[in-house]
Short mmCIF file of C-alpha atoms in Angstrom, two decimals:
data_model
loop_
_atom_site.label_atom_id
_atom_site.label_comp_id
_atom_site.label_asym_id
_atom_site.label_seq_id
_atom_site.Cartn_x
_atom_site.Cartn_y
_atom_site.Cartn_z
CA MET F 24 10.47 45.00 -26.98
CA LYS F 25 13.37 43.35 -25.16
CA ASP F 26 16.87 42.80 -27.77
CA ARG F 27 17.16 38.96 -27.87
CA SER F 28 20.05 39.40 -30.32
CA VAL F 29 23.41 37.21 -28.89
CA ASN F 30 26.80 37.55 -30.76
CA SER F 31 29.25 36.62 -29.08
CA TYR F 32 30.04 32.75 -30.73
CA ASP F 33 32.32 32.73 -33.18
CA LEU F 34 30.61 29.72 -34.39
CA LYS F 35 31.99 29.38 -38.52
CA HIS F 36 34.55 26.94 -37.53
CA ALA F 37 31.93 24.71 -36.60
CA GLN F 38 29.67 24.85 -39.12
CA GLU F 39 32.31 24.69 -41.69
CA ILE F 40 33.53 21.14 -40.25
CA LEU F 41 28.77 20.00 -40.33
CA ASN F 42 29.28 21.54 -43.88
CA LYS F 43 32.66 19.09 -44.26
CA LEU F 44 31.24 15.85 -42.79
CA ALA F 45 27.20 16.41 -44.36
CA THR F 46 29.62 16.23 -47.61
CA ALA F 47 32.75 14.71 -47.45
CA PRO F 48 32.63 10.74 -48.11
CA ALA F 49 33.13 8.64 -45.94
CA SER F 50 36.17 7.32 -47.04
CA SER F 51 37.59 10.56 -48.26
CA ARG F 52 41.22 12.25 -47.03
CA GLU F 53 41.77 14.49 -49.58
CA THR F 54 40.53 17.53 -46.63
CA PRO F 55 42.91 17.36 -43.97
CA VAL F 56 41.67 18.76 -40.40
CA SER F 57 41.43 22.67 -40.84
CA ARG F 58 44.33 24.26 -39.74
CA ASP F 59 42.50 27.60 -39.41
CA THR F 60 42.17 27.00 -35.87
CA PRO F 61 44.40 29.19 -33.81
CA GLY F 62 47.00 28.72 -31.50
CA PHE F 63 46.11 24.52 -30.66
CA LEU F 64 49.27 22.81 -29.57
CA ARG F 65 49.92 19.73 -30.38
CA LEU F 66 51.48 17.51 -27.58
CA SER F 67 54.11 14.13 -28.12
CA THR F 68 54.59 12.10 -25.91
CA ASP F 69 58.12 11.69 -26.43
CA SER F 70 58.61 15.55 -25.26
CA LEU F 71 56.46 15.82 -22.09
CA PRO F 72 59.11 15.88 -19.03
CA ARG F 73 58.26 12.83 -17.27
CA THR F 74 58.59 13.17 -13.24
CA SER F 75 56.96 10.04 -11.83
CA PRO F 76 55.54 7.35 -13.04
CA LEU F 77 52.01 7.90 -14.71
CA THR F 78 50.45 4.79 -12.56
CA LYS F 79 50.67 3.88 -9.09
CA THR F 80 50.56 0.80 -6.87
CA SER F 81 46.54 0.18 -6.55
CA GLU F 82 44.93 -1.95 -4.37
CA ALA F 83 42.19 -3.07 -5.74
CA ASP F 84 42.42 -6.74 -6.23
CA VAL F 85 42.87 -7.19 -10.29
CA PRO F 86 45.95 -7.89 -11.72
CA ARG F 87 47.53 -4.09 -12.61
CA ASP F 88 50.65 -5.49 -14.59
CA THR F 89 48.49 -4.13 -18.45
CA SER F 90 51.47 -3.02 -19.88
CA ASP F 91 52.94 -6.20 -19.55
CA PRO F 92 54.32 -6.42 -23.70
CA HIS F 93 53.67 -10.16 -23.66
CA MET F 94 49.62 -9.60 -22.64
CA GLU F 95 48.46 -9.98 -26.23
CA MET F 96 51.62 -12.73 -26.80
CA LYS F 97 49.36 -15.13 -29.10
CA PRO F 98 48.18 -16.17 -32.08
CA GLN F 99 45.72 -13.02 -34.35
CA LYS F 100 43.29 -12.99 -36.40
CA PHE F 101 42.33 -9.84 -37.88
CA THR F 102 40.40 -9.08 -40.18
CA ASN F 103 41.18 -5.76 -41.05
CA TRP F 104 44.40 -3.31 -41.04
CA GLU F 105 42.37 -1.39 -38.54
CA GLY F 106 42.90 -4.01 -35.82
CA CYS F 107 45.39 -5.60 -36.66
CA LEU F 108 47.00 -1.95 -35.58
CA ALA F 109 45.08 -1.31 -32.69
CA TRP F 110 47.15 -5.05 -31.47
CA CYS F 111 50.67 -3.31 -32.59
CA LEU F 112 49.70 0.21 -30.71
CA GLY F 113 48.10 -2.59 -27.06
CA LEU F 114 51.24 -4.77 -28.29
CA THR F 115 54.32 -1.48 -28.01
CA ARG F 116 52.20 1.16 -26.07
CA ALA F 117 53.69 3.38 -29.94
CA GLU F 118 51.78 6.39 -29.74
CA ALA F 119 50.39 6.12 -33.14
CA ALA F 120 50.61 3.80 -35.70
CA PHE F 121 50.21 3.19 -39.79
CA VAL F 122 49.86 0.84 -42.89
CA VAL F 123 51.32 2.29 -46.07
CA ASP F 124 51.22 -0.10 -49.61
CA SER F 125 53.74 0.13 -52.40
CA GLN F 126 52.36 3.56 -53.73
CA GLY F 127 52.78 5.31 -50.74
CA PHE F 128 48.99 5.71 -49.57
CA ILE F 129 47.25 5.88 -46.00
CA ILE F 130 45.40 2.39 -45.74
CA ALA F 131 45.40 3.08 -42.47
CA SER F 132 46.31 4.34 -39.02
CA ARG F 133 45.54 4.69 -35.35
CA GLY F 134 45.62 6.44 -32.57
CA ARG F 135 47.05 9.69 -32.06
CA VAL F 136 47.61 10.57 -35.47
CA PRO F 137 48.95 14.59 -36.07
CA GLY F 138 46.94 17.08 -37.74
CA TYR F 139 48.92 16.35 -41.03
CA GLY F 140 48.39 13.38 -40.50
CA PHE F 141 51.23 10.54 -41.80
CA GLU F 142 51.08 10.45 -45.84
CA GLY F 143 53.95 12.13 -45.52
CA THR F 144 55.84 10.22 -43.46
CA GLY F 145 55.50 7.41 -44.84
CA ALA F 146 55.69 7.72 -48.83
CA GLU F 147 59.16 8.78 -47.53
CA MET F 148 59.93 5.84 -45.70
CA VAL F 149 58.42 3.63 -48.67
CA CYS F 150 61.33 5.25 -50.86
CA SER F 151 63.39 5.11 -47.74
CA VAL F 152 62.81 1.36 -48.35
CA GLU F 153 65.50 0.40 -51.82
CA GLN F 154 67.45 2.90 -51.14
CA LEU F 155 68.11 0.43 -47.94
CA GLU F 156 68.56 -2.58 -49.74
CA ARG F 157 71.15 -1.62 -51.77
CA ILE F 158 72.92 -0.86 -48.70
CA ALA F 159 73.38 -4.65 -48.25
CA PRO F 160 72.35 -6.47 -50.75
CA ASP F 161 73.52 -9.82 -50.09
CA ALA F 162 70.70 -9.20 -46.14
CA GLY F 163 67.90 -9.90 -48.61
CA LYS F 164 65.04 -7.98 -47.87
CA LEU F 165 65.13 -5.28 -45.28
CA LEU F 166 62.23 -6.37 -42.77
CA TRP F 167 62.64 -3.39 -39.97
CA VAL F 168 63.99 0.02 -39.79
CA ASP F 169 64.36 1.61 -36.36
CA LEU F 170 64.74 5.47 -36.66
CA ASP F 171 66.01 7.35 -33.70
CA TYR F 172 65.98 10.46 -33.56
CA ASP F 173 66.65 13.15 -31.50
CA LYS F 174 63.00 13.31 -30.29
CA LYS F 175 60.97 10.22 -30.50
CA ARG F 176 61.61 6.88 -32.54
CA ILE F 177 60.64 5.55 -35.41
CA ALA F 178 59.70 2.35 -36.64
CA GLY F 179 58.61 -0.22 -40.09
CA LEU F 180 58.08 -3.49 -40.74
CA ILE F 181 58.35 -3.32 -43.94
CA THR F 182 55.78 -6.59 -45.37
CA PRO F 183 57.53 -9.86 -47.85
CA GLU F 184 55.14 -9.07 -51.31
CA HIS F 185 51.92 -10.23 -51.48
CA ASN F 186 49.67 -10.13 -54.82
CA ALA F 187 52.80 -7.63 -56.31
CA GLN F 188 51.76 -5.48 -53.38
CA TYR F 189 53.72 -4.84 -49.99
CA TYR F 190 53.47 -2.79 -46.38
CA VAL F 191 54.59 -0.56 -44.51
CA ILE F 192 53.54 -1.10 -40.27
CA GLY F 193 54.52 2.04 -39.07
CA LEU F 194 54.43 2.86 -34.98
CA ILE F 195 55.67 5.98 -33.59
CA ALA F 196 57.45 5.78 -30.30
CA PRO F 197 56.80 3.02 -30.14
CA GLU F 198 58.24 2.13 -25.79
CA PRO F 199 62.48 0.51 -26.55
CA ALA F 200 60.89 -2.62 -25.01
CA TYR F 201 59.06 -3.65 -27.97
CA HIS F 202 62.33 -4.68 -29.50
CA SER F 203 61.16 -8.07 -27.86
CA VAL F 204 58.80 -8.66 -30.04
CA LYS F 205 59.40 -7.82 -33.38
CA GLN F 206 60.04 -11.30 -34.01
CA PHE F 207 56.17 -11.81 -33.06
CA ILE F 208 54.46 -8.66 -34.43
CA THR F 209 56.07 -9.31 -38.03
CA ALA F 210 54.91 -13.93 -37.63
CA GLN F 211 51.21 -12.15 -37.45
CA ILE F 212 51.51 -10.00 -39.77
CA VAL F 213 52.66 -12.15 -42.35
CA GLU F 214 50.37 -14.95 -41.30
CA ASN F 215 47.64 -12.37 -41.72
CA LEU F 216 48.08 -10.53 -44.95
CA PRO F 217 45.30 -13.58 -47.05
CA ASN F 218 43.38 -11.57 -44.56
CA LEU F 219 44.67 -8.09 -44.67
CA ASP F 220 44.69 -7.03 -48.80
CA MET D 8 23.68 -5.82 -36.86
CA ALA D 9 24.11 -4.03 -34.05
CA ASN D 10 23.70 0.30 -34.91
CA ILE D 11 26.57 1.61 -32.12
CA LEU D 12 25.94 5.17 -31.05
CA SER D 13 28.24 7.85 -29.00
CA ILE D 14 26.70 10.12 -27.21
CA VAL D 15 29.84 12.92 -27.07
CA SER D 16 30.94 16.70 -25.70
CA SER D 17 33.99 17.98 -24.63
CA LYS D 18 31.84 20.09 -22.14
CA GLY D 19 30.67 17.70 -18.80
CA GLY D 20 27.20 18.14 -17.24
CA THR D 21 25.61 17.80 -20.19
CA GLY D 22 23.14 15.30 -20.19
CA LYS D 23 24.93 12.42 -21.65
CA THR D 24 24.16 9.58 -19.65
CA THR D 25 20.77 10.72 -18.94
CA VAL D 26 20.66 11.66 -22.99
CA ALA D 27 22.08 7.66 -22.95
CA LEU D 28 20.16 6.20 -20.50
CA ASN D 29 16.44 7.34 -21.57
CA LEU D 30 17.25 7.50 -25.51
CA ALA D 31 17.74 3.45 -24.81
CA VAL D 32 14.86 3.00 -22.53
CA ALA D 33 12.25 4.10 -25.63
CA LEU D 34 14.60 2.14 -28.47
CA ALA D 35 13.72 -0.74 -26.49
CA GLU D 36 10.57 0.79 -25.09
CA GLY D 37 9.35 0.68 -29.21
CA GLY D 38 11.01 -3.16 -30.24
CA ASP D 39 14.33 -2.43 -30.94
CA SER D 40 16.43 -4.71 -29.28
CA THR D 41 18.99 -2.37 -27.46
CA LEU D 42 22.57 -2.22 -25.84
CA LEU D 43 23.62 0.60 -22.71
CA VAL D 44 26.98 0.80 -22.47
CA ASP D 45 28.67 2.66 -19.91
CA VAL D 46 32.60 2.52 -21.31
CA ASP D 47 32.88 6.44 -18.69
CA PRO D 48 35.25 5.17 -15.15
CA LEU D 49 32.71 7.49 -13.12
CA GLY D 50 29.82 4.59 -14.05
CA ALA D 51 26.85 7.04 -14.24
CA VAL D 52 25.01 4.86 -14.97
CA GLY D 53 25.37 2.92 -12.99
CA PHE D 54 24.84 5.57 -10.82
CA SER D 55 22.06 6.97 -12.45
CA LEU D 56 20.28 3.53 -12.01
CA ALA D 57 21.70 4.33 -7.91
CA GLN D 58 23.60 1.48 -7.65
CA SER D 59 27.15 1.29 -5.88
CA ASP D 60 30.82 1.42 -7.37
CA THR D 61 31.06 -1.73 -7.11
CA GLU D 62 27.40 -3.99 -7.69
CA TRP D 63 27.98 -4.61 -11.16
CA LYS D 64 30.46 -6.24 -13.37
CA GLY D 65 31.10 -4.72 -16.32
CA LEU D 66 33.30 -4.06 -19.18
CA ALA D 67 36.56 -3.87 -16.40
CA GLU D 68 36.63 -7.21 -15.32
CA TYR D 69 35.87 -8.45 -18.93
CA ILE D 70 38.83 -6.03 -19.82
CA MET D 71 40.91 -7.94 -16.96
CA LYS D 72 39.43 -11.49 -18.31
CA GLN D 73 38.05 -11.78 -15.33
CA GLY D 74 34.31 -11.95 -17.02
CA ALA D 75 32.67 -13.61 -19.91
CA VAL D 76 31.03 -11.71 -22.09
CA GLU D 77 28.25 -13.32 -21.01
CA GLU D 78 28.21 -12.71 -17.76
CA VAL D 79 29.61 -8.58 -18.10
CA ILE D 80 26.51 -7.83 -19.94
CA MET D 81 23.22 -7.71 -17.51
CA ARG D 82 19.42 -7.84 -19.29
CA THR D 83 17.70 -5.85 -17.98
CA LYS D 84 13.21 -6.21 -16.56
CA LEU D 85 12.81 -4.34 -19.64
CA PRO D 86 12.66 -7.13 -22.19
CA GLY D 87 15.02 -6.17 -25.29
CA PHE D 88 16.57 -4.28 -22.87
CA SER D 89 20.18 -4.81 -21.96
CA ILE D 90 23.34 -3.39 -20.16
CA LEU D 91 27.07 -3.61 -20.31
CA PRO D 92 28.33 -1.17 -16.96
CA ARG D 93 31.39 -0.05 -16.33
CA GLY D 94 32.39 -2.94 -13.63
CA ARG D 95 34.16 -2.41 -10.76
CA LEU D 96 36.29 -0.57 -12.02
CA ASP D 97 38.59 1.02 -8.81
CA PRO D 98 39.36 4.93 -9.28
CA LEU D 99 42.72 4.46 -8.75
CA ASP D 100 42.57 2.84 -12.10
CA VAL D 101 41.72 5.17 -13.83
CA CYS D 102 43.97 6.33 -16.39
CA ILE D 103 45.65 2.36 -17.05
CA TYR D 104 41.76 1.50 -17.69
CA GLU D 105 42.07 4.48 -20.01
CA GLU D 106 45.16 3.50 -21.07
CA TYR D 107 44.47 0.63 -22.32
CA LEU D 108 40.94 1.32 -23.67
CA HIS D 109 41.75 3.49 -25.85
CA SER D 110 45.22 1.22 -27.45
CA SER D 111 44.06 -2.27 -27.31
CA PRO D 112 40.75 -3.78 -29.26
CA SER D 113 38.52 -4.39 -26.85
CA LEU D 114 36.13 -2.43 -26.66
CA GLY D 115 35.43 -3.52 -30.40
CA GLU D 116 35.82 -7.27 -29.42
CA ILE D 117 33.05 -6.52 -27.12
CA LEU D 118 30.33 -5.04 -29.04
CA ASP D 119 31.46 -7.50 -31.81
CA ALA D 120 31.26 -10.66 -29.90
CA VAL D 121 27.30 -9.13 -29.37
CA LYS D 122 26.43 -6.80 -32.11
CA ASP D 123 24.35 -9.66 -33.81
CA ASP D 124 21.73 -9.72 -30.96
CA TYR D 125 21.11 -5.61 -30.53
CA ARG D 126 19.59 -3.44 -33.32
CA TYR D 127 21.36 -0.92 -31.09
CA ILE D 128 24.29 -0.09 -29.00
CA ILE D 129 24.12 3.40 -27.59
CA ILE D 130 27.71 4.19 -26.11
CA ASP D 131 28.00 7.10 -22.59
CA THR D 132 31.05 8.26 -22.92
CA PRO D 133 32.82 10.33 -20.33
CA SER D 134 32.91 14.07 -20.83
CA GLY D 135 36.25 15.08 -22.98
CA LEU D 136 37.33 14.49 -25.82
CA GLY D 137 39.88 12.03 -24.01
CA MET D 138 41.63 8.58 -24.47
CA VAL D 139 37.71 6.32 -23.92
CA THR D 140 36.17 9.01 -26.10
CA ARG D 141 38.66 8.90 -28.99
CA ALA D 142 38.33 4.39 -28.61
CA ALA D 143 34.57 4.83 -28.63
CA LEU D 144 34.53 7.05 -31.45
CA SER D 145 36.88 4.94 -33.48
CA ILE D 146 34.36 2.08 -33.20
CA SER D 147 31.70 3.43 -33.29
CA ASP D 148 29.24 4.53 -36.29
CA PHE D 149 27.20 6.85 -35.69
CA VAL D 150 27.73 10.37 -32.61
CA LEU D 151 25.61 12.02 -30.93
CA ILE D 152 26.48 15.33 -29.59
CA PRO D 153 24.17 16.41 -26.95
CA LEU D 154 24.15 20.89 -25.93
CA GLN D 155 23.17 22.03 -22.94
CA ALA D 156 21.18 25.34 -24.03
CA GLU D 157 23.99 27.80 -22.14
CA PRO D 158 26.93 29.75 -23.86
CA LEU D 159 30.17 27.36 -22.35
CA ALA D 160 29.29 24.65 -23.70
CA LEU D 161 28.05 26.10 -27.59
CA ARG D 162 31.31 27.64 -27.24
CA ALA D 163 32.51 24.50 -27.03
CA ILE D 164 31.15 22.86 -29.74
CA SER D 165 33.61 22.99 -32.03
CA GLN D 166 36.48 20.95 -29.95
CA THR D 167 33.83 17.97 -30.05
CA LEU D 168 33.14 18.44 -33.97
CA ARG D 169 37.48 19.20 -34.34
CA VAL D 170 37.95 15.35 -32.55
CA LEU D 171 34.78 13.69 -35.18
CA GLN D 172 36.52 15.63 -38.55
CA HIS D 173 39.27 13.53 -37.48
CA VAL D 174 38.30 10.39 -36.69
CA LYS D 175 35.98 10.35 -40.02
CA GLU D 176 39.11 11.17 -41.46
CA ASN D 177 41.70 9.09 -39.98
CA GLU D 178 41.00 6.71 -38.23
CA ASN D 179 37.02 4.93 -38.91
CA PRO D 180 36.27 7.11 -41.91
CA GLY D 181 32.48 5.21 -41.33
CA LEU D 182 31.72 7.87 -38.90
CA GLU D 183 28.78 9.49 -39.12
CA LEU D 184 26.37 12.13 -36.98
CA ILE D 185 23.81 12.16 -36.13
CA GLY D 186 23.20 15.49 -34.80
CA ILE D 187 23.37 17.84 -32.03
CA LEU D 188 20.50 17.09 -29.74
CA ALA D 189 19.97 20.56 -27.97
CA THR D 190 19.43 20.38 -23.93
CA MET D 191 18.06 21.91 -20.66
CA VAL D 192 16.68 24.09 -22.20
CA GLN D 193 14.11 26.77 -20.96
CA LEU D 194 13.35 28.57 -23.30
CA ASN D 195 11.21 31.35 -20.56
CA LYS D 196 14.93 32.35 -19.41
CA ASP D 197 16.60 34.59 -21.46
CA VAL D 198 20.06 33.27 -22.09
CA SER D 199 18.83 29.73 -22.59
CA PHE D 200 16.41 31.42 -25.46
CA ASN D 201 19.32 33.03 -26.64
CA ILE D 202 21.73 30.42 -27.00
CA MET D 203 18.71 28.36 -28.27
CA ASN D 204 18.18 30.86 -31.10
CA THR D 205 21.84 31.25 -32.41
CA VAL D 206 21.86 27.77 -32.48
CA TRP D 207 19.32 27.29 -34.61
CA ALA D 208 20.15 30.39 -36.54
CA SER D 209 23.63 29.75 -37.12
CA LEU D 210 23.74 25.60 -37.03
CA ASN D 211 22.67 22.73 -39.13
CA ARG D 212 22.15 19.43 -38.23
CA VAL D 213 20.40 20.16 -35.56
CA LEU D 214 18.39 18.04 -34.15
CA ASP D 215 14.22 18.53 -34.65
CA THR D 216 13.28 17.41 -30.91
CA TYR D 217 14.92 19.49 -27.42
CA ILE D 218 15.11 17.82 -24.44
CA PRO D 219 13.49 20.84 -22.22
CA ARG D 220 15.86 21.62 -18.41
CA ALA D 221 12.96 19.76 -15.99
CA ASP D 222 12.68 18.58 -12.60
CA VAL D 223 11.08 15.01 -13.61
CA PHE D 224 15.56 14.01 -14.15
CA GLY D 225 15.95 14.70 -11.02
CA ILE D 226 13.25 13.40 -9.87
CA ALA D 227 13.99 10.19 -11.48
CA SER D 228 18.22 10.13 -10.93
CA GLU D 229 17.33 10.42 -7.28
CA LYS D 230 15.15 6.78 -7.56
CA GLY D 231 17.56 5.05 -10.30
CA LEU D 232 14.66 5.22 -12.24
CA PRO D 233 14.40 6.46 -15.90
CA ILE D 234 11.82 8.49 -16.40
CA GLY D 235 9.51 6.95 -18.07
CA PHE D 236 9.43 3.90 -15.30
CA LEU D 237 8.30 6.68 -12.48
CA PRO D 238 4.99 6.47 -10.86
CA GLY D 239 1.95 8.08 -11.57
CA LYS D 240 0.91 10.36 -15.13
CA TYR D 241 3.20 9.79 -17.95
CA PRO D 242 6.05 12.97 -17.68
CA PRO D 243 5.76 13.80 -20.80
CA GLU D 244 9.35 14.89 -21.40
CA ALA D 245 9.42 10.32 -21.79
CA ILE D 246 7.21 12.02 -24.70
CA ARG D 247 9.39 13.59 -25.97
CA PHE D 248 12.86 10.22 -25.72
CA GLU D 249 10.72 8.81 -28.05
CA LEU D 250 10.27 11.53 -31.02
CA LEU D 251 14.51 11.89 -29.69
CA ALA D 252 14.71 7.40 -30.51
CA THR D 253 11.92 7.83 -33.68
CA GLU D 254 14.15 10.71 -35.20
CA ILE D 255 17.40 9.29 -35.27
CA LYS D 256 15.93 6.12 -36.27
CA GLY D 257 15.34 8.60 -39.02
CA ILE D 258 18.60 9.94 -39.44
CA ILE D 259 19.94 6.18 -39.26
CA GLN D 260 17.33 4.39 -41.67
CA GLY D 261 18.77 8.29 -44.74
CA LEU D 262 22.66 7.69 -43.54
CA GLY D 263 22.71 3.55 -44.29
CA GLY D 264 21.85 2.13 -41.37
CA ALA D 265 19.74 -0.72 -41.27
CA THR D 266 16.34 -0.22 -37.94
CA GLY D 267 14.47 -2.63 -39.34
CA GLU D 268 11.71 -0.20 -40.76
CA VAL D 269 10.39 -0.94 -43.93
CA ASP D 270 10.88 1.78 -46.61
CA GLU D 271 8.09 1.56 -48.24
CA ARG D 272 4.51 0.85 -48.22
CA PRO D 273 1.57 -0.53 -50.60
CA GLN D 274 -0.41 1.59 -51.52
CA ARG D 275 -3.85 1.51 -49.40
CA GLU D 276 -7.25 2.24 -50.48
CA LEU D 277 -8.85 5.25 -48.08
CA ILE D 278 -12.50 5.02 -49.22
#
């Protein structure tokens, strides 16, 4: 009888993921992406060498200035944090965005989320807010933090308190031009806070 | 409120567009209003229906604010079945299109505008796990993974599942896997038979329905038609897609989606 068995496929990892997908509740964040998968290299846009523009002039008869940061400069209405983060990403061309509450718990994230998530980053940012406000107590409440590391920039908007809770919206590697829209971002998010709770 | 289902695969040539088109037609012919969305920069849905690259307005026009929702969604001759084509996207602008679709809420917006009009929205994604596929997954309720019954596809299945898991855990917690759909199956060929044996033995969430490799798909593609629209004897492969639609509807209902099917019936008397 012809041997029809095949043993050259390692499907153990595939089945593990299928099991996780079957059992994880929709809101579970307790099991981040398995790190057992060997050898994956994670990329970051800030660490990639840039030798030429990523896009070239198009001959199509459509406006091509889709990277204009002012394209979304009209009043926004957000019904959830996911929509808000998607808008922030589009406006700032950030690599990723997340929002944490004042206890440091991640509420939503979007874009290129690393395998380890943003829990740590978000929690540290929340911890730092109080300390940073002590630098200049007469300057009022901290509104934005801009952290320029040698590999990337991380920015964070601290919202005013709403229902005894504030939020930190984090942006990973926004384009430098995002400074020109910070005020607009602040205004839109603050105005939409009651819808986002 | 529509059930949004993305057809996704890291590997190319697994039959995503064929499945998307013929599944959507089967759902519509079964009485469920269905929208087929082509987010693939290639515009494969249009090509499957023998259209030229610049024939249909679509998503690209909506993104560029050159077409309102009602202008870019195309009704077909099949009642209850509409198509949102890719649009007249210049291949030179694919990079911009991909980046924009990923970083803006446009795809979600256009589907939000119409999802009360359809029971099912089927999204045909490009091959690979890049920005467009991620954008589709981030706004979908369900995902179906076609798996070509050949070795390379089986070796690559973990890639798709890994991304799916990541999206579910970090971006779209409501995303549910419908299952793995075996395609291009040839049980009379050793390699395909072996692959299917391995798939059935090693993986769960494999759908009962599978799609065989058959000449009818090439014929349908040549004529620019779904297989159920070909003249002559109704192809058994079209019946497969009806079975697939039924199986998927059952799974969606089990996962809490609204299919419009009545789950319970009153007792009936036979005699």
